[in-house]
């Protein structure tokens, strides 16, 4: 396989096949043994009932930032989105879809810590599943809709988290974010970085470059801490 090959695939999901795009990394030898990845990353898309798929711009830029650091990156469609089997399950079954994606990464890169990056509805799924999965060592949540969703799971595990929201995002009011962060247990708060992007809306329109740069800088720091 060529270095950093991009390929489409269908994952085995709990309700059938899940459509995915996998950006691979260099393999060590002709037998295809994977290089030891510092992180292997899954990226989750926004709400499927509102057009959210793995092709979303924010999802793409997050994946691009991660792959630019040399990480293998898996984007996938939740059940009922794109070519994925099944039907939307109000965030419940989607948790299992993400776990299936993490199973793929764990099998492909044995022993590598996993990272979950996610946007909007996907951020709720990604953070909830990732907080409770011992294989996941770092979490990125973009545009998490804190205004209308339960985010109590943010305090359940002490894991490094990057949380980004536009300061003009109606689904993530600044005051709500400040209250959430201040209510976290001390160790969770110390492990969490919140970035409110000035002038950005929910979709980070006109600010995707800033999102990509922030992800790169934050993940690079996590990688250096592991090496």
Coordinates of C-alpha atoms in Angstrom, one line a residue:
X1 CA 0.0 0.0 0.0
X2 CA 1.3 3.5 -0.9
X3 CA 2.1 5.9 1.9
X4 CA -0.9 7.8 3.2
X5 CA -3.2 6.0 0.8
X6 CA -6.9 7.2 0.7
X7 CA -9.5 4.5 0.3
X8 CA -13.2 4.0 0.6
X9 CA -14.5 1.0 2.7
X10 CA -17.5 -0.4 4.4
X11 CA -17.2 -1.0 8.1
X12 CA -19.0 -3.7 10.0
X13 CA -21.5 -1.8 12.1
X14 CA -24.2 -2.9 14.6
X15 CA -27.0 -2.3 12.1
X16 CA -25.1 -3.3 8.9
X17 CA -22.4 -1.7 6.9
X18 CA -21.1 1.8 7.6
X19 CA -19.7 3.9 4.7
X20 CA -16.2 5.2 5.5
X21 CA -13.2 7.0 4.1
X22 CA -9.8 5.9 5.5
X23 CA -6.7 8.0 5.2
X24 CA -3.9 5.6 5.9
X25 CA -0.3 6.1 6.9
X26 CA 2.9 4.6 5.8
X27 CA 3.3 0.9 6.3
X28 CA 6.6 -0.6 7.7
X29 CA 7.2 -3.4 5.2
X30 CA 5.8 -5.3 2.2
X31 CA 3.6 -7.3 4.4
X32 CA 1.6 -4.2 5.3
X33 CA 2.5 -4.2 8.9
X34 CA 1.4 -0.8 10.2
X35 CA 3.8 1.7 11.6
X36 CA 3.3 2.5 15.2
X37 CA 0.9 5.4 15.2
X38 CA 1.1 8.0 17.9
X39 CA -2.7 8.3 17.6
X40 CA -5.2 6.8 15.3
X41 CA -8.2 9.1 14.8
X42 CA -11.9 8.8 14.1
X43 CA -13.9 11.9 13.0
X44 CA -17.7 12.1 13.5
X45 CA -20.1 14.2 11.3
X46 CA -23.0 16.5 12.2
X47 CA -26.7 15.6 12.4
X48 CA -27.7 13.2 9.6
X49 CA -31.3 14.5 9.5
X50 CA -29.9 18.0 8.5
X51 CA -27.6 16.8 5.8
X52 CA -24.6 15.9 8.0
X53 CA -22.2 13.4 6.4
X54 CA -18.5 12.5 6.4
X55 CA -18.1 15.1 3.6
X56 CA -19.0 18.0 5.8
X57 CA -16.5 20.9 5.5
X58 CA -15.7 21.1 9.3
X59 CA -15.2 17.3 9.4
X60 CA -13.0 17.4 6.3
X61 CA -10.8 20.2 7.8
X62 CA -10.5 18.4 11.1
X63 CA -9.4 15.2 9.3
X64 CA -7.0 17.2 7.2
X65 CA -5.3 18.7 10.2
X66 CA -5.0 15.3 11.9
X67 CA -3.6 13.5 8.8
X68 CA -1.2 16.4 8.2
X69 CA 0.4 15.4 11.5
X70 CA 0.9 11.9 10.1
X71 CA -2.1 10.2 11.8
X72 CA -4.3 7.6 10.3
X73 CA -7.8 9.1 10.1
X74 CA -11.1 7.4 9.6
X75 CA -14.3 9.3 8.7
X76 CA -17.5 7.4 8.5
X77 CA -21.2 7.9 8.1
X78 CA -23.5 7.2 10.9
X79 CA -26.4 4.8 10.3
X80 CA -28.8 6.0 7.7
X81 CA -26.4 8.7 6.3
X82 CA -24.9 8.3 2.8
X83 CA -24.5 4.6 2.0
X84 CA -24.6 3.4 5.6
X85 CA -27.3 0.9 6.6
X86 CA -29.9 1.5 9.2
X87 CA -31.9 4.5 10.4
X88 CA -31.2 7.5 12.5
X89 CA -31.4 6.5 16.2
X90 CA -31.4 9.9 18.1
X91 CA -27.8 9.5 19.2
X92 CA -28.2 6.1 20.9
X93 CA -27.3 3.7 18.1
X94 CA -24.8 6.3 16.7
X95 CA -22.7 5.7 19.9
X96 CA -22.4 2.1 18.8
X97 CA -21.6 3.2 15.2
X98 CA -18.6 5.1 16.6
X99 CA -17.5 2.2 18.7
X100 CA -17.5 0.1 15.5
X101 CA -15.2 2.7 13.9
X102 CA -12.9 2.6 17.0
X103 CA -12.9 -1.2 16.7
X104 CA -11.6 -0.9 13.2
X105 CA -8.8 1.5 14.2
X106 CA -7.8 -0.6 17.2
X107 CA -7.5 -3.7 15.1
X108 CA -5.6 -1.8 12.4
X109 CA -3.2 -0.2 14.8
X110 CA -2.8 -2.5 17.8
X111 CA -1.8 -0.6 20.9
X112 CA -2.1 2.9 19.5
X113 CA -4.1 5.3 21.6
X114 CA -7.2 6.5 19.8
X115 CA -8.4 10.0 19.3
X116 CA -11.9 11.1 18.5
X117 CA -12.6 14.4 16.8
X118 CA -16.2 15.4 16.0
X119 CA -18.6 18.2 15.1
X120 CA -22.0 19.4 16.3
X121 CA -24.3 16.3 16.8
X122 CA -21.2 14.2 16.1
X123 CA -19.4 16.0 18.9
X124 CA -22.1 14.9 21.4
X125 CA -21.7 11.3 20.2
X126 CA -17.9 11.5 20.0
X127 CA -17.4 13.0 23.5
X128 CA -20.0 10.8 25.1
X129 CA -18.6 7.5 23.6
X130 CA -15.0 8.7 23.9
X131 CA -15.2 9.7 27.6
X132 CA -16.3 6.1 28.4
X133 CA -13.9 4.2 26.1
X134 CA -10.6 3.3 27.7
X135 CA -9.0 3.1 24.2
X136 CA -9.6 6.8 23.6
X137 CA -6.9 9.0 25.0
X138 CA -7.8 12.4 23.5
X139 CA -11.0 14.1 22.4
X140 CA -11.8 17.1 20.2
X141 CA -15.3 18.5 20.2
X142 CA -16.2 21.2 17.6
X143 CA -19.5 23.1 17.8
X144 CA -20.9 21.0 20.6
X145 CA -24.5 22.1 21.0
X146 CA -24.3 22.7 24.8
X147 CA -27.4 24.9 24.7
X148 CA -29.8 22.0 24.1
X149 CA -28.0 18.7 24.9
X150 CA -26.9 17.0 28.1
X151 CA -23.1 17.2 28.3
X152 CA -22.6 15.9 31.9
X153 CA -20.3 13.2 30.5
X154 CA -17.6 15.8 30.1
X155 CA -16.9 15.5 33.8
X156 CA -16.9 11.7 33.9
X157 CA -13.3 11.0 32.8
X158 CA -10.1 12.9 33.0
X159 CA -8.9 12.9 29.4
X160 CA -7.3 15.7 27.4
X161 CA -10.1 17.6 25.6
X162 CA -10.1 20.4 23.0
X163 CA -13.4 22.1 22.8
X164 CA -14.0 24.7 20.2
X165 CA -17.1 26.8 19.5
X166 CA -17.8 30.1 17.6
X167 CA -18.6 32.9 20.0
X168 CA -21.6 33.7 17.7
X169 CA -22.8 30.1 17.7
X170 CA -26.5 30.1 18.9
X171 CA -26.2 26.5 19.9
X172 CA -23.2 27.2 22.2
X173 CA -23.7 30.4 24.1
X174 CA -20.5 31.8 25.7
X175 CA -22.2 32.0 29.1
X176 CA -23.3 28.3 28.9
X177 CA -19.7 27.3 28.0
X178 CA -18.3 29.2 30.9
X179 CA -20.7 27.6 33.3
X180 CA -19.9 24.1 32.0
X181 CA -16.2 24.6 32.3
X182 CA -16.3 26.2 35.8
X183 CA -18.5 23.3 37.0
X184 CA -16.0 20.6 35.9
X185 CA -14.0 18.8 38.6
X186 CA -10.6 20.4 39.0
X187 CA -8.6 17.6 37.2
X188 CA -11.1 17.5 34.3
X189 CA -11.0 21.3 34.0
X190 CA -7.2 21.3 33.9
X191 CA -7.3 18.7 31.1
X192 CA -9.8 20.7 29.0
X193 CA -8.9 23.6 26.7
X194 CA -11.9 25.7 25.5
X195 CA -11.4 28.0 22.5
X196 CA -14.2 30.4 21.6
X197 CA -13.4 31.6 18.0
X198 CA -14.2 35.3 17.7
X199 CA -16.8 36.0 15.1
X200 CA -17.4 32.4 14.2
X201 CA -20.9 30.9 13.9
X202 CA -21.9 27.2 14.4
X203 CA -20.3 26.1 11.1
X204 CA -17.1 28.2 11.6
X205 CA -17.8 29.9 8.3
X206 CA -14.8 31.9 7.3
X207 CA -12.8 30.5 10.2
X208 CA -12.0 26.9 9.2
X209 CA -8.4 27.8 8.8
X210 CA -8.3 28.8 12.5
X211 CA -10.0 25.6 13.4
X212 CA -7.5 23.5 11.5
X213 CA -4.5 25.4 13.0
X214 CA -5.9 25.0 16.5
X215 CA -6.4 21.3 16.1
X216 CA -2.9 20.9 14.7
X217 CA -1.3 22.8 17.6
X218 CA -3.2 21.0 20.3
X219 CA -2.7 17.5 18.9
X220 CA 1.0 18.1 18.2
X221 CA 1.4 19.0 21.9
X222 CA -0.4 15.8 22.9
X223 CA 1.9 13.8 20.6
X224 CA 5.0 15.3 22.1
X225 CA 3.8 14.4 25.5
X226 CA 3.4 10.8 24.5
X227 CA 6.9 10.5 22.9

